[in-house]
Amino acid sequence: MNGFLCNRFNLIACTGRFSDIAVAMGENIEGLSFRAAADVAIDAIKVLSADVGIPSGLKELGVKERDLHVMAQNAMKDACSFTNPRTATLEDVMDIYRKALNNEGEAAAFSSTPSQKQEGENNFTENNYKCTNDNRSKKAKGASEVPKILRVNMTAKELKWEDVPEKYLALGGRALTSQMVLDEVPATCEALGGFNKLVIAPGLLSGTNAPSSGRLSVGGKSPLTGGIKEANAGGITSQKLANLGIKAMVLEGLPAGNDWYMIKINSEGAELIPANDLAGKGTYETTAICRQRYGEKVAVITIGPAGEMLMASAGVTNNDSDGNSSRYAGRGGLGAVMGSKKIKAIVVDCPKTFDAPVKDPERFKAAAKKFSKILLDHPVCGQGLPSYGTNVLMNIINEAGALPTRNFSRGRFDGANDVSGEKLAEVAKERGGKATHACHPGCIMRCSNVYPMPDGKVCAPIEYETAWCFGPNLEINDLDVVAKLNYICNDVGLDTIEAGCTLGVLAEAGVIPFGDGEAAIKALEEVEKGTSLGRIIGSGSTVAGKAFGVTRIPAVKGQGIPAYDPRSCKGNGVTYATTPMGADHTAGYAVTANILKVGGHVDPTKSEGQVELSRNLQVATAAVDATGLCLFVAFAVLDNPEGVPTIVEMINAQYGTELTPDDVVALGQQILKVEREFNKKAGFTKADDRLPEFFTTEEFEPHNTKFDIKDEELDEVFNF
Ligand code: SF4
């Protein structure tokens, strides 16, 4: 009897699912709205309950009025209450029990007639699960004046627009995803379970014409590290979300059953659409299908088969302007989190790119122009990156003796030049590709590239870290093999760095030989097939190391170490050890001062000054990741005292704030505190802020260095 009272209570939160139940119970709902079909389902459940002899009231079970409070309290503690489609208060539950006691049956007060619909609740239509913009604020220049949060509950298949709480208004990008993850995700939850959430947010400056400001933050609890994760991607999605006035999207809950869905968002609203036809497809095909259906200009966030199979190193990708689905929020397995929620793709349709609301357009324009000049005048941002992309680093890091070769066994690789940015530019031009390319409109550093492969397909881009992990790390000096491995990862939906580290571990174990490109390709192809080896590879370097008894596993907090050896670039070593993200070069890129001599110089082989360097960079990076600016602006910003004030000026002009550079530092510190708080709640301790043992015991050629920064010093990184 409580069943249909509860059903009545839940009805407004998951009308679509009740209509599914009606169909499953053999009812004819043809021509009915979701709401009417849901009523049919509840009637059918009532009949079924009577048929199988379920009592019609609590009195029949001997329950007394005085028992209700305890029963309601117990109900609130019951695990089912957490997955209930509609959040119930103690009073709600008491009310249900009272009605059940008094045999009020379904004539309950929890009616969900449209007239009682609250603002922000769904407007469902016949076909899909929809959430229109009827309740949204007025729009200006294509974007909502008042930003909203789009919440998609996959348990209830409910889409809802929410006002942005006051505390989130000044946050964007990583600042927002990390804060929301801390606030909404229980730190000890199962990363692939119903309590984890995937939060997707554009940066504060995204959607404006601030140069290189279209970065997207994707956050959640990482199935790879078990800690908090923000993975950051280029591509065209961030600008479109910002121009639709979407501050963040939150994907939560888990749907019952094995069906796949996609979300479509445009200026009319958001819609959850069945997508079983996309299941099992690679990201390239998925993106192509979505662009064919919804227009060439749409942004498509998607996962590949690795994410569908819930592999811990699966990434979330989105496309560039050319439609290449290769701009990855790759690290930490957030593709598996999206897969756990059965979301195959998110299509964002917005014709605007640079029209996010700006409070003071003239002030903003002047600041953006100044910032462009700061970038273009810098040798790395204005010349190095636009000429050869990030892979210009291959020869530089090799020369510095910090290029991890043969699974972090030595620091130089004879074949480095064969997989370098210079070589890539040469081959790409010969084959009609592009040595330089912007991953989103408005990027003036254009570090990306388009590499045509011998089979006629295109790999875009090949980043330095990817060229390293499939090149020197495996002792492979063939750019076409590197491109093929990169392409496979992009298509199956795997983080390239994790995949490369994992193949290095497999080579260390003797599963594949070092230097054998074909063997590496064959192994990686196992991922899509979902074989045992494929699943081990998709689970990342730490799992692979354990599976094959390898002790030299280059990973911190379960995440593979990227392309700069921590013994010859010790500032990066400090970052790898201590960042809340697990080993991540972008979290505090000490290559700047260690090797490139940008923002000063700290000897990369010595321990002195590395903790302070990493600390300052981690704080600055966290703040940059909140703005939506590409991290590569840091090269210019670190060298030019006008850099940070100009970023602050753009933010102030856009939001009408009066922030100072000190506020930006405070924001970076706050983000790190939030992330560390989550990890602490998840069970992380100081012992997790350490490098693998072999970095402290094995000497690294050519400088014969070990990682010798003491544990006590590492524990000082977040001393602010
Ligand atoms: S510099 Fe490169 S990664 Fe950064 S936004 Fe531009 S093209 Fe994308």
XYZ file of C-alpha atoms and ligand atoms in Angstrom, residues 212-215 234-235 327 385 390 437-440 443-448 463 630-632, ligand 1:
31
model
C 42.701 31.120 -25.619
C 39.892 31.054 -23.055
C 37.820 28.100 -24.242
C 39.007 25.426 -21.832
C 40.251 22.321 -25.225
C 37.658 21.963 -27.956
C 40.196 17.225 -27.247
C 53.904 26.853 -29.709
C 53.772 21.218 -27.627
C 46.008 24.523 -35.406
C 43.693 26.060 -32.817
C 41.691 23.631 -30.706
C 38.954 26.247 -30.350
C 43.198 30.600 -29.480
C 46.127 32.621 -30.688
C 48.822 30.175 -29.527
C 47.484 27.449 -31.830
C 49.642 24.668 -30.390
C 47.600 21.893 -31.955
C 50.763 16.359 -28.184
C 44.678 27.608 -21.547
C 47.456 26.756 -19.127
C 49.987 27.673 -21.788
S 47.370 26.672 -26.843
Fe 46.873 24.691 -27.730
S 45.807 23.540 -26.105
Fe 45.860 25.690 -25.521
S 43.884 26.442 -26.199
Fe 45.373 26.843 -27.857
S 45.315 25.110 -29.263
Fe 44.232 24.548 -27.349
